[in-house]
mmCIF file of C-alpha atoms in Angstrom:
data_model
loop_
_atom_site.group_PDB
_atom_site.id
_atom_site.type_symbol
_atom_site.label_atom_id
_atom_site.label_comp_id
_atom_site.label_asym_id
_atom_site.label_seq_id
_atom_site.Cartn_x
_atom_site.Cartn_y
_atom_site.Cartn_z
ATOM 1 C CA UNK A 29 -27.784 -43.120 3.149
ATOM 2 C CA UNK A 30 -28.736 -39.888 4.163
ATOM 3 C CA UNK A 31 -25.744 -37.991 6.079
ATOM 4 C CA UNK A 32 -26.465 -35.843 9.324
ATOM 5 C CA UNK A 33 -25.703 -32.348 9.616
ATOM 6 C CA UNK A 34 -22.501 -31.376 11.680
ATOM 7 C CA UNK A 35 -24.442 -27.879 13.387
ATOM 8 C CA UNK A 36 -21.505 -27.137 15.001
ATOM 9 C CA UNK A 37 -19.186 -27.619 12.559
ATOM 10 C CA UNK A 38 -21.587 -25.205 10.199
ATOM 11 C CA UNK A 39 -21.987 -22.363 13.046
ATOM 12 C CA UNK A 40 -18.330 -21.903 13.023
ATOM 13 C CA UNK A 41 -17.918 -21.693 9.881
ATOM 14 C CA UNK A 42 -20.753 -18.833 9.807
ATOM 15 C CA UNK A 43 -18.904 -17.364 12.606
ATOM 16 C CA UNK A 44 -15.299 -17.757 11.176
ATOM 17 C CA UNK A 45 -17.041 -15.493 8.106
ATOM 18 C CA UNK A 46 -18.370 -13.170 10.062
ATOM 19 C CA UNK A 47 -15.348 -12.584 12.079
ATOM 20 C CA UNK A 48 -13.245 -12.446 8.933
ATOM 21 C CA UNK A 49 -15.759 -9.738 8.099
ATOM 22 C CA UNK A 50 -15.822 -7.350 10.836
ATOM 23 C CA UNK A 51 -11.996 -7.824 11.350
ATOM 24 C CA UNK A 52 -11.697 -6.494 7.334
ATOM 25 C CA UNK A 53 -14.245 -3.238 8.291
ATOM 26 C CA UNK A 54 -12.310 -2.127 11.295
ATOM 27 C CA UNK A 55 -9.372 -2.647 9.142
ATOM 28 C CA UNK A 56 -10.669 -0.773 6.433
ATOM 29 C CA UNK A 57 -11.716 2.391 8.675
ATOM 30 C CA UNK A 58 -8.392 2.195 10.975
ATOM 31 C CA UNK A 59 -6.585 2.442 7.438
ATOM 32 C CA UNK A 60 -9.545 5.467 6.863
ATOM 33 C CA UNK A 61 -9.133 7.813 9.835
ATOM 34 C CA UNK A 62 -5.361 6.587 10.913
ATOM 35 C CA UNK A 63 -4.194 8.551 7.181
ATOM 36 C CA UNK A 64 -6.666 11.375 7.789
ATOM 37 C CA UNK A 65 -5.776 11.911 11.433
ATOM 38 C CA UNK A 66 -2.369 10.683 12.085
ATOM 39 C CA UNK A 67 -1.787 7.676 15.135
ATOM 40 C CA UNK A 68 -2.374 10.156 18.171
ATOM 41 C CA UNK A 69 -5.289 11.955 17.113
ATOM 42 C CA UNK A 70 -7.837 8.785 15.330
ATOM 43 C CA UNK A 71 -9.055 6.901 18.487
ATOM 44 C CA UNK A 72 -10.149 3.402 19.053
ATOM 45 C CA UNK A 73 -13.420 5.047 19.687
ATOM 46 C CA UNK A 74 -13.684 6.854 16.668
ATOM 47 C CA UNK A 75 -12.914 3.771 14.427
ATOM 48 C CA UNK A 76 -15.048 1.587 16.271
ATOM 49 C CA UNK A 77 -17.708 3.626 15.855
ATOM 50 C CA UNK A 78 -17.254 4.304 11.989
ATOM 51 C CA UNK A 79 -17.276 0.168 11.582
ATOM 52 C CA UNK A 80 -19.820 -0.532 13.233
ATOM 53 C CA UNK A 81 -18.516 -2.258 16.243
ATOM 54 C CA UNK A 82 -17.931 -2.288 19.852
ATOM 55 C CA UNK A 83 -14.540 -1.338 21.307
ATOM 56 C CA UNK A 84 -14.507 -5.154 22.293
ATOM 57 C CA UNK A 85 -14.319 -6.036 18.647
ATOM 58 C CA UNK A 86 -11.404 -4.167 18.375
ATOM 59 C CA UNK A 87 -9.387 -5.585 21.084
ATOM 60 C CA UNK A 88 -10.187 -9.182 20.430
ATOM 61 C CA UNK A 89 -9.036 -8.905 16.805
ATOM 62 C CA UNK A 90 -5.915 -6.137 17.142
ATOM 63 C CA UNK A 91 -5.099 -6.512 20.885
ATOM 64 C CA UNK A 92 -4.741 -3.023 20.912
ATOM 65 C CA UNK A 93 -4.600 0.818 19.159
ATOM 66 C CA UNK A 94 -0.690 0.359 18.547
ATOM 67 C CA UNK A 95 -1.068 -3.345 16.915
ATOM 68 C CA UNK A 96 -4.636 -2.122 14.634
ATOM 69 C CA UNK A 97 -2.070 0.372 13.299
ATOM 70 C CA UNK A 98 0.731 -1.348 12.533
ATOM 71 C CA UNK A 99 -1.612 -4.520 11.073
ATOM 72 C CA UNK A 100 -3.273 -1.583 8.829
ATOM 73 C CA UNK A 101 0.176 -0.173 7.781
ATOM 74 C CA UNK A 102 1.409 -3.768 6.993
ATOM 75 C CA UNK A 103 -1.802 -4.106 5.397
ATOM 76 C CA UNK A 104 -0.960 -1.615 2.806
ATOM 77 C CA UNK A 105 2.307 -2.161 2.014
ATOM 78 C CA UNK A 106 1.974 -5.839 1.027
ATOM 79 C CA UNK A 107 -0.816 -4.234 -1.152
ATOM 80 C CA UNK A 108 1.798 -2.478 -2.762
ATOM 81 C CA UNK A 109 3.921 -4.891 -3.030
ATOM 82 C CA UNK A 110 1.582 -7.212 -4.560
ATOM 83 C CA UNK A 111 0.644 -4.849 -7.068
ATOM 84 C CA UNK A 112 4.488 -4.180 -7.665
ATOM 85 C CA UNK A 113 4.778 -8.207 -8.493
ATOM 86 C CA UNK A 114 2.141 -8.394 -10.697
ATOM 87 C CA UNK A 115 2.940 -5.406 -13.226
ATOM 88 C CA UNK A 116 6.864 -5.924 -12.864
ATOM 89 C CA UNK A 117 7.269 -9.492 -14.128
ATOM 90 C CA UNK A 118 10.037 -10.641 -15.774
ATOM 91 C CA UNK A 119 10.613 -9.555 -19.843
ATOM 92 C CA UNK A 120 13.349 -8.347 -22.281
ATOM 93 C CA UNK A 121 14.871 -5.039 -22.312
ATOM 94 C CA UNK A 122 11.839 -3.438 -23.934
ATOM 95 C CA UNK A 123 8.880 -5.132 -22.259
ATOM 96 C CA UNK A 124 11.141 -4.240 -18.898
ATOM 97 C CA UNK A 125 10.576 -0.701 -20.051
ATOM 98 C CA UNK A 126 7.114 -0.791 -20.838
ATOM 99 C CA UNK A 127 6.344 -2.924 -17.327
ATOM 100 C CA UNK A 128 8.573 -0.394 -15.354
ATOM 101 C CA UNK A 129 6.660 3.016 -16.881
ATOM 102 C CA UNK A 130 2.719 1.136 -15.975
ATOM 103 C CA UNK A 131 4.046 0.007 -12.205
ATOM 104 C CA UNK A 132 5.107 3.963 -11.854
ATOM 105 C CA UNK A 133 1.682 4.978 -13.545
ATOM 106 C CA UNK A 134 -0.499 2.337 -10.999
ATOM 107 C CA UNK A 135 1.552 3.944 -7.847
ATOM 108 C CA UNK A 136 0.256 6.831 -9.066
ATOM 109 C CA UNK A 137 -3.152 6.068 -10.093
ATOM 110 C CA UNK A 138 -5.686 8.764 -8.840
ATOM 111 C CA UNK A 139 -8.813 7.162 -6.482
ATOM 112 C CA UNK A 140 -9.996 7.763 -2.775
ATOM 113 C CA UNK A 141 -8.719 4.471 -1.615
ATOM 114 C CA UNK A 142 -4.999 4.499 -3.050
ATOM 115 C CA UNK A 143 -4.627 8.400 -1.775
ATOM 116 C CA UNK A 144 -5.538 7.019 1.753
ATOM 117 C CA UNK A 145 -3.026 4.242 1.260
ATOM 118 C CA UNK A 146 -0.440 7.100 0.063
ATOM 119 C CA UNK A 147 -1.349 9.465 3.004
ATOM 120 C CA UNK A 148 -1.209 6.639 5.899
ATOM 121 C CA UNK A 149 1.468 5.725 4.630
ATOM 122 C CA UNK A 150 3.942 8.885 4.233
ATOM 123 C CA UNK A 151 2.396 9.779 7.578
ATOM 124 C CA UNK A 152 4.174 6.976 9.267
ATOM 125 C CA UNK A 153 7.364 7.596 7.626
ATOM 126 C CA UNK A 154 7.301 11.330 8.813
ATOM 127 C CA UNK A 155 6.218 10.195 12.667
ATOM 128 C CA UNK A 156 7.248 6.184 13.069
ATOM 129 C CA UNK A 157 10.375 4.901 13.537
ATOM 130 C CA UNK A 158 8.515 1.173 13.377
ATOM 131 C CA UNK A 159 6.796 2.214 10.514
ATOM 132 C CA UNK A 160 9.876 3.611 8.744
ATOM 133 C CA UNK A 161 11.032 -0.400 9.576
ATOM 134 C CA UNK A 162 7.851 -1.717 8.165
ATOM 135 C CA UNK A 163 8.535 0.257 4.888
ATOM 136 C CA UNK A 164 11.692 -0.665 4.502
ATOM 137 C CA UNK A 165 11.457 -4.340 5.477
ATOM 138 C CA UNK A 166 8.126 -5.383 3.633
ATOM 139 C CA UNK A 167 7.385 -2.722 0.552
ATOM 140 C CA UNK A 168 11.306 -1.369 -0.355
ATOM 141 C CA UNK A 169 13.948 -3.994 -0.075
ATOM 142 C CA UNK A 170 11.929 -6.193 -1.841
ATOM 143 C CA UNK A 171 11.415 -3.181 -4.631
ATOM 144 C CA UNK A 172 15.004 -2.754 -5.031
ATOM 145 C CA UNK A 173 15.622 -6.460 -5.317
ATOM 146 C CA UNK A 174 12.792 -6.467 -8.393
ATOM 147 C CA UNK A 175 13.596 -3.257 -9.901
ATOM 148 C CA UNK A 176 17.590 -3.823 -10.089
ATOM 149 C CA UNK A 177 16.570 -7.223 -11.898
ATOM 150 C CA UNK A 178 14.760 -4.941 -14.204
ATOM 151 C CA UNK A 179 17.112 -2.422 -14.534
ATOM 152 C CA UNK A 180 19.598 -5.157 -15.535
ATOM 153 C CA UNK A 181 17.431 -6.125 -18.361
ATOM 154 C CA UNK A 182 17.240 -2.793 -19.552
ATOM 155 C CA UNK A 183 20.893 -1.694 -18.997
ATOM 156 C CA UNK A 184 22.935 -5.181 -19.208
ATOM 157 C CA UNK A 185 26.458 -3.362 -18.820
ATOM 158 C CA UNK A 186 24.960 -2.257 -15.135
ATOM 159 C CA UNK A 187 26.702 -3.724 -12.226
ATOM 160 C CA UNK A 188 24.990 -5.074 -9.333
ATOM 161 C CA UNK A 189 25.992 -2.073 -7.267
ATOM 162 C CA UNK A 190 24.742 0.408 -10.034
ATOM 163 C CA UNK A 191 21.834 -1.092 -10.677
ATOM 164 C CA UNK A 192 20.598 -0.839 -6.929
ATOM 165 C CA UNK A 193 21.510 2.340 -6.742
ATOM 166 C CA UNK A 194 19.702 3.364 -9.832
ATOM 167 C CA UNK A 195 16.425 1.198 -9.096
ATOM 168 C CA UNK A 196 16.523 3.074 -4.705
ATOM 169 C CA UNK A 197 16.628 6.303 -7.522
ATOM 170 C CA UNK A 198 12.999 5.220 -9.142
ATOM 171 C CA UNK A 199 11.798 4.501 -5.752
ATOM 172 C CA UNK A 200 12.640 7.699 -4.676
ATOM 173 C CA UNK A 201 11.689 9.348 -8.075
ATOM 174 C CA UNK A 202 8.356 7.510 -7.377
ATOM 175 C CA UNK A 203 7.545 8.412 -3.649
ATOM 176 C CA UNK A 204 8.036 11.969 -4.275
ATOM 177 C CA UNK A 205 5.597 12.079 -7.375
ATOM 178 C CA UNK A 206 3.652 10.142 -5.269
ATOM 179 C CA UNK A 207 3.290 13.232 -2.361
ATOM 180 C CA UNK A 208 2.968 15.788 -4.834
ATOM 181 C CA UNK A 209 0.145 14.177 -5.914
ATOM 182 C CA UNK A 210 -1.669 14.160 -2.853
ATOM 183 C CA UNK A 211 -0.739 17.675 -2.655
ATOM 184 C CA UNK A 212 -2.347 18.601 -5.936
ATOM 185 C CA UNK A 213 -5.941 19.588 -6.312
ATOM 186 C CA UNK A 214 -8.262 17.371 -8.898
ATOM 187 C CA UNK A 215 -8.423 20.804 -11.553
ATOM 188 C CA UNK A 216 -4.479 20.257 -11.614
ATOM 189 C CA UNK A 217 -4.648 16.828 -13.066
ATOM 190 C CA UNK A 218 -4.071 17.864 -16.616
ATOM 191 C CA UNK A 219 -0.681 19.492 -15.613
ATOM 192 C CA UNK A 220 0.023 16.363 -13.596
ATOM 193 C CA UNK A 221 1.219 14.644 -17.144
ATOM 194 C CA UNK A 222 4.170 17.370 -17.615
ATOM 195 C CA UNK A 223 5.291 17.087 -13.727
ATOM 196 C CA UNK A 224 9.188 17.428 -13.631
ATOM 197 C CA UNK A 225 8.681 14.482 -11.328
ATOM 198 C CA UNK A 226 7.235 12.550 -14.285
ATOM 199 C CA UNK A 227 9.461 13.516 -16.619
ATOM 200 C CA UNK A 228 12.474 12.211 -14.683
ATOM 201 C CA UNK A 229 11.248 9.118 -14.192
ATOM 202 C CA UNK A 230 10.591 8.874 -17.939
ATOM 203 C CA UNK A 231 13.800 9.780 -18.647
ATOM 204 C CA UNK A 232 15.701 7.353 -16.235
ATOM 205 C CA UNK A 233 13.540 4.523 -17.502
ATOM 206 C CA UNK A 234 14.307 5.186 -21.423
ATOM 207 C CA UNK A 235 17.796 6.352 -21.302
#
């Protein structure tokens, strides 16, 4: 027996899609112009137009300029700390150290879109309290939590208390290679690989 089409059921599912869709391009742009300009200075206007959209397609997905930021900031971190996850899984003392030196290298990996996600993000912390939250609460307590299990399985004589404080140190090691990166230009890449940023980290990570 032939079964009849649900139409409706079918045109919201096309609509769900192309919701989805043009909620992920004014994401993408917000993410875009909010790390090129800063929160004050990219407008609703300005992203709308550069997606495509009305300023109606804004509001009914974000609510408003203040909540399209702080979704795209979110956005990024969990990005982060997704990639974090992945590349620092659990091993042994020397897989640890191998995992630990190719999550540094990824947060550093060169490419339009992860400089964005760098700028937008050191942005916030130099002009948002709620951002500065955001950070802490969804990309760097989780970090320390992971990296001090790491830096236990490297270093098992580390206490608890040492080994957070040593894993905040990588974090810290990392963020600021990860702003002099977007400070250098493309012909300094080369000289990127003996940064005295890099070289601490590869010290703290192989003793």
């Amino acid at each position: 027996m032939k079964m009849p089409h649900n139409n409706d059921s079918r045109g919201r599912m096309y609509t769900d899609k192309r919701g989805v869709a043009t909620r992920d391009q004014i994401l993408r742009q917000a993410i875009r112009l909010f790390a090129e300009r800063g929160y004050e200075a990219a407008s609703i206007r300005h992203i709308a137009h550069d997606a495509g959209v009305n300023y109606a397609a804004i509001n009914y997905h974000f609510r408003s300029k203040r909540q399209l930021y702080l979704t795209a900031v979110a956005h990024v971190l969990d990005r982060g700390r997704k990639r974090a996850d992945t590349l620092l899984s659990p091993h042994d003392g020397r897989q640890s150290c191998k995992s630990l030196a190719r999550w540094f290298d990824n947060c550093l990996m060169d490419g339009r879109t992860r400089n964005i996600e760098h700028e937008l993000v050191i942005r916030g912390l130099l002009e948002d309290s709620e951002v500065r939250q955001l950070v802490q609460d969804r990309l760097l307590s989780p970090l320390v939590e992971r990296l001090s299990t790491i830096v236990v399985e490297i270093y098992p004589e580390q206490s608890a208390r040492e080994a957070a404080s040593m894993a905040t140190a990588i974090i810290a090691c990392c963020m600021c290679a990860s702003y002099q990166r977007l400070l250098w230009n493309q012909k300094h890449r080369s000289t990127w690989e003996k940064s005295p940023i890099r070289v601490m980290f590869r010290a703290l990570v192989s003793g």
